[in-house]
Short mmCIF file of C-alpha atoms and ligand atoms in Angstrom, two decimals:
data_model
loop_
_atom_site.label_atom_id
_atom_site.label_comp_id
_atom_site.label_asym_id
_atom_site.label_seq_id
_atom_site.Cartn_x
_atom_site.Cartn_y
_atom_site.Cartn_z
CA MET A 1 -2.65 -15.67 -15.85
CA HIS A 2 -2.33 -13.56 -12.68
CA ARG A 3 -3.56 -9.97 -13.05
CA THR A 4 -1.38 -7.86 -10.76
CA ARG A 5 -3.61 -5.64 -8.61
CA ILE A 6 -2.73 -1.95 -8.56
CA LYS A 7 -2.98 0.62 -5.76
CA ILE A 8 -2.47 4.30 -6.51
CA CYS A 9 -1.59 6.06 -3.28
CA GLY A 10 -1.64 9.54 -1.81
CA LEU A 11 -4.59 10.97 -3.70
CA THR A 12 -6.02 14.34 -2.70
CA ARG A 13 -8.24 15.44 -5.62
CA GLU A 14 -11.42 14.18 -7.28
CA GLU A 15 -9.86 14.42 -10.74
CA ASP A 16 -6.98 12.20 -9.69
CA VAL A 17 -9.31 9.60 -8.15
CA ALA A 18 -11.36 9.64 -11.36
CA ALA A 19 -8.23 9.24 -13.50
CA ALA A 20 -6.97 6.29 -11.41
CA VAL A 21 -10.37 4.57 -11.54
CA ALA A 22 -10.70 5.17 -15.29
CA ALA A 23 -7.21 3.73 -15.86
CA GLY A 24 -8.15 0.54 -13.98
CA ALA A 25 -6.74 0.99 -10.46
CA ASP A 26 -7.95 -1.63 -7.99
CA ALA A 27 -7.30 0.48 -4.88
CA ILE A 28 -6.87 4.10 -3.86
CA GLY A 29 -4.73 5.08 -0.87
CA PHE A 30 -5.46 8.02 1.45
CA VAL A 31 -2.66 9.23 3.68
CA PHE A 32 -3.76 10.11 7.25
CA TYR A 33 -0.24 11.20 8.23
CA PRO A 34 -0.30 14.97 8.85
CA LYS A 35 3.40 15.48 8.07
CA SER A 36 2.95 14.14 4.54
CA PRO A 37 2.32 16.55 1.64
CA ARG A 38 -0.28 13.96 0.54
CA TYR A 39 -2.20 14.19 3.82
CA VAL A 40 -5.97 14.36 3.68
CA THR A 41 -8.31 14.91 6.62
CA PRO A 42 -10.83 12.15 7.34
CA GLN A 43 -13.59 14.46 6.11
CA ARG A 44 -11.74 15.11 2.83
CA ALA A 45 -11.06 11.40 2.39
CA ALA A 46 -14.79 10.72 2.92
CA GLU A 47 -15.61 13.12 0.09
CA LEU A 48 -13.15 11.35 -2.22
CA ILE A 49 -14.29 7.87 -1.16
CA ALA A 50 -17.87 8.86 -2.01
CA THR A 51 -16.79 9.21 -5.66
CA LEU A 52 -15.50 5.63 -5.90
CA PRO A 53 -17.51 3.07 -7.91
CA PRO A 54 -18.04 -0.47 -6.59
CA PHE A 55 -15.04 -2.84 -6.39
CA VAL A 56 -12.39 -0.12 -6.03
CA THR A 57 -10.92 -0.45 -2.54
CA ALA A 58 -10.28 2.61 -0.36
CA VAL A 59 -7.14 2.14 1.76
CA GLY A 60 -6.34 4.31 4.80
CA LEU A 61 -2.66 4.84 5.66
CA PHE A 62 -1.59 5.39 9.27
CA VAL A 63 1.74 6.10 10.95
CA ASN A 64 1.90 5.22 14.67
CA VAL A 65 -1.71 6.23 15.41
CA PRO A 66 -3.36 4.93 18.61
CA ALA A 67 -6.11 2.35 18.11
CA GLU A 68 -9.01 4.52 19.19
CA GLU A 69 -7.86 7.37 16.92
CA VAL A 70 -7.73 4.94 13.98
CA ALA A 71 -11.28 3.87 14.83
CA ALA A 72 -12.42 7.50 15.01
CA ILE A 73 -10.87 8.27 11.61
CA VAL A 74 -12.53 5.22 10.04
CA ARG A 75 -15.90 6.28 11.43
CA VAL A 76 -15.56 9.45 9.33
CA ALA A 77 -13.62 8.10 6.33
CA PRO A 78 -15.03 4.62 5.52
CA VAL A 79 -11.87 3.00 4.19
CA ALA A 80 -12.19 -0.74 3.61
CA LEU A 81 -8.56 -1.64 4.40
CA LEU A 82 -5.98 -0.21 6.79
CA GLN A 83 -2.25 0.13 6.03
CA PHE A 84 0.07 0.60 8.97
CA HIS A 85 3.20 2.35 7.73
CA GLY A 86 4.95 3.33 10.96
CA ASP A 87 6.77 1.42 13.71
CA GLU A 88 3.66 -0.44 14.88
CA THR A 89 4.13 -3.91 16.33
CA ALA A 90 1.99 -6.74 14.95
CA GLU A 91 -0.20 -6.57 18.05
CA GLN A 92 -0.60 -2.79 17.79
CA CYS A 93 -1.69 -3.23 14.17
CA ALA A 94 -4.21 -5.90 15.12
CA ALA A 95 -5.53 -3.86 18.06
CA ALA A 96 -6.02 -0.77 15.88
CA ALA A 97 -7.62 -2.84 13.13
CA ALA A 98 -9.92 -4.49 15.70
CA ALA A 99 -10.91 -1.09 17.10
CA ALA A 100 -11.82 -0.03 13.56
CA ASN A 101 -13.18 -3.47 12.65
CA ARG A 102 -11.24 -3.55 9.42
CA PRO A 103 -8.66 -5.86 7.78
CA PHE A 104 -5.11 -4.54 7.61
CA LEU A 105 -1.92 -4.52 5.61
CA ARG A 106 1.33 -4.43 7.53
CA VAL A 107 4.36 -2.69 5.99
CA PHE A 108 7.98 -3.82 5.99
CA ARG A 109 10.43 -1.12 4.93
CA VAL A 110 13.30 -3.02 3.31
CA LYS A 111 16.93 -2.11 3.95
CA PRO A 112 19.97 -3.32 1.95
CA THR A 113 20.81 -5.55 4.94
CA THR A 114 17.32 -7.09 5.19
CA THR A 115 17.30 -10.89 4.89
CA GLY A 116 14.67 -13.26 3.57
CA THR A 117 14.52 -14.88 7.00
CA GLU A 118 13.60 -11.55 8.57
CA LEU A 119 10.82 -11.08 6.07
CA LEU A 120 9.45 -14.59 6.61
CA GLU A 121 9.50 -14.07 10.39
CA TYR A 122 7.81 -10.69 10.06
CA GLU A 123 5.02 -12.18 8.00
CA ALA A 124 4.60 -15.08 10.43
CA GLN A 125 4.30 -12.63 13.36
CA SER A 126 1.82 -10.53 11.39
CA ARG A 127 -0.25 -13.59 10.47
CA ALA A 128 -0.22 -14.74 14.11
CA SER A 129 -1.73 -11.38 15.14
CA SER A 130 -4.63 -11.76 12.72
CA ARG A 131 -8.12 -11.71 14.24
CA PRO A 132 -10.27 -13.07 11.39
CA HIS A 133 -13.60 -11.80 12.73
CA ALA A 134 -12.41 -8.31 13.63
CA ALA A 135 -8.98 -7.56 12.19
CA GLN A 136 -7.90 -9.93 9.44
CA PHE A 137 -4.23 -9.66 8.47
CA ALA A 138 -4.53 -9.13 4.71
CA GLY A 139 -0.84 -9.26 3.81
CA LEU A 140 2.46 -7.41 3.69
CA LEU A 141 3.38 -4.34 1.71
CA PHE A 142 7.11 -4.06 0.98
CA ASP A 143 8.43 -0.52 0.77
CA THR A 144 11.90 0.99 0.85
CA TYR A 145 13.46 2.01 4.15
CA VAL A 146 14.18 5.74 4.00
CA ASP A 147 14.49 8.44 6.65
CA ALA A 148 10.82 9.23 6.13
CA TYR A 149 8.01 6.71 6.61
CA GLY A 150 7.02 6.33 2.98
CA GLY A 151 6.22 7.96 -0.31
CA ALA A 152 9.91 8.59 -1.03
CA GLY A 153 10.15 7.30 -4.58
CA LYS A 154 13.09 5.01 -3.78
CA VAL A 155 13.44 1.40 -4.92
CA PHE A 156 14.92 -1.44 -2.88
CA ASP A 157 16.54 -4.69 -4.04
CA TRP A 158 13.55 -6.78 -5.08
CA SER A 159 15.66 -9.97 -5.02
CA LEU A 160 15.56 -9.77 -1.19
CA ILE A 161 11.89 -10.82 -1.20
CA PRO A 162 11.46 -14.62 -0.73
CA GLU A 163 9.47 -16.09 -3.61
CA GLU A 164 6.98 -17.65 -1.18
CA LEU A 165 6.10 -14.17 0.10
CA ALA A 166 6.14 -12.24 -3.16
CA HIS A 167 3.07 -13.83 -4.71
CA ARG A 168 0.81 -12.70 -1.83
CA ALA A 169 2.45 -9.33 -1.10
CA VAL A 170 2.22 -5.75 -2.34
CA LEU A 171 5.40 -4.41 -3.96
CA SER A 172 6.01 -0.73 -3.41
CA GLY A 173 8.83 1.80 -3.25
CA GLY A 174 9.96 3.89 -6.19
CA LEU A 175 7.88 2.11 -8.81
CA SER A 176 7.46 4.00 -12.06
CA VAL A 177 6.45 3.78 -15.70
CA GLN A 178 10.05 2.89 -16.47
CA ASN A 179 10.50 -0.02 -14.00
CA ALA A 180 6.98 -1.42 -13.47
CA THR A 181 7.10 -4.02 -16.26
CA GLY A 182 10.40 -5.40 -15.02
CA ALA A 183 9.29 -5.30 -11.39
CA VAL A 184 6.18 -7.37 -12.16
CA ALA A 185 8.11 -9.82 -14.38
CA GLN A 186 10.85 -10.29 -11.75
CA VAL A 187 8.86 -10.35 -8.52
CA ARG A 188 5.38 -11.53 -9.61
CA PRO A 189 3.75 -9.76 -6.65
CA TRP A 190 0.06 -10.03 -5.82
CA ALA A 191 -0.14 -6.26 -6.24
CA VAL A 192 1.89 -3.11 -6.74
CA ASP A 193 1.58 0.28 -5.10
CA VAL A 194 2.81 3.63 -6.40
CA SER A 195 2.76 7.26 -5.38
CA SER A 196 5.72 9.42 -6.47
CA GLY A 197 6.06 7.69 -9.84
CA VAL A 198 2.68 8.94 -11.05
CA GLU A 199 2.87 12.50 -9.72
CA ALA A 200 3.30 15.93 -11.28
CA ALA A 201 3.99 17.19 -7.74
CA LYS A 202 3.61 15.64 -4.30
CA GLY A 203 -0.06 14.86 -3.82
CA ILE A 204 -0.89 15.95 -7.36
CA LYS A 205 -1.22 12.96 -9.66
CA ASP A 206 -0.66 12.99 -13.42
CA ALA A 207 -3.43 11.16 -15.31
CA GLY A 208 -1.10 10.29 -18.17
CA LEU A 209 1.51 8.80 -15.85
CA ILE A 210 -1.19 6.78 -14.06
CA ALA A 211 -2.40 5.32 -17.36
CA GLN A 212 1.16 4.63 -18.52
CA PHE A 213 2.01 2.98 -15.20
CA ILE A 214 -1.00 0.68 -15.34
CA ALA A 215 -0.17 -0.22 -18.96
CA ALA A 216 3.40 -1.05 -17.87
CA VAL A 217 2.09 -3.34 -15.12
CA ARG A 218 -0.17 -5.07 -17.63
CA ALA A 219 2.85 -5.52 -19.92
CA GLY A 220 4.57 -7.22 -17.00
CA ASP A 221 1.60 -9.53 -16.57
CA ALA A 222 1.92 -10.45 -20.23
CA THR A 223 5.56 -11.53 -19.98
CA PRO A 224 6.31 -15.29 -20.10
CA GLY A 225 6.19 -17.12 -16.77
CA ASN A 226 3.05 -15.53 -15.37
CA GLY A 227 1.28 -18.80 -14.95
CA ALA A 228 -0.01 -18.19 -11.43
O1 LIG B 1 2.95 8.80 0.57
C1 LIG B 1 3.30 9.36 1.61
O2 LIG B 1 3.52 10.58 1.70
C2 LIG B 1 3.47 8.55 2.86
C3 LIG B 1 3.82 9.22 4.04
C4 LIG B 1 3.97 8.47 5.21
C5 LIG B 1 3.75 7.10 5.22
C6 LIG B 1 3.39 6.44 4.05
C7 LIG B 1 3.26 7.16 2.87
N1 LIG B 1 2.94 6.51 1.69
C8 LIG B 1 2.73 5.10 1.74
C9 LIG B 1 2.54 4.41 0.45
O3 LIG B 1 1.85 3.39 0.41
C10 LIG B 1 3.32 4.83 -0.75
O4 LIG B 1 2.57 4.54 -1.90
C11 LIG B 1 4.62 4.02 -0.76
O5 LIG B 1 5.42 4.47 0.32
C12 LIG B 1 5.35 4.14 -2.09
O6 LIG B 1 5.63 5.48 -2.35
P1 LIG B 1 6.51 5.85 -3.66
O7 LIG B 1 7.87 5.26 -3.43
O8 LIG B 1 6.48 7.34 -3.70
O9 LIG B 1 5.80 5.23 -4.86
#
């Protein structure tokens, strides 16, 4: 049975990192986008990363940051995986990841008009940009297209995701305690990612919601058809 991996994103406090880890999160996301209310400085992220136990992945989120600035941030905040959430081309993602010598996730923000063909082409371009010894393309994260870059708490039509992509992608965008079981049962993603749905306020996570969200994902894993 596939165990859906879980990333909790936009953490800013030690108590929230501890709650996510205790609840079984596989990854913790730190937002290096200054306009976000979840923004943390590289120094602050380093303090939070230092509290992580082994086998919990620190993910750094970037929006249209030049390669050398990404590398400088990673030298201070030792994230293990980069997530490019802006308008970066595949090559810009790979160049920034190579400068930082880290693997990367590329983000596709899904619109109602998005087609499966577009998504398949986007993944192919992303995979073609992969540099296995310096900047491995780790996969796609699907989020909802909104007038911000992310963290909006809005869902998109999950049926737009081609099945051949879903099982190796991260599903994101408006996930919550209420919809996580159904999202996992319908999409069978490799992983899910959530921010707004587990917050008391932007950047302030709710330990109870985190635990309930992870339980809901596990309930989705337990539904029939999860043979992968
Ligand atoms: O979270 C933010 O504030 C943010 C700002 C700018 C770019 C990306 C951002 N978050 C990226 C994430 O991975 C979020 O978890 C993802 O967009 C889902 O957010 P939500 O819909 O609130 O669960």
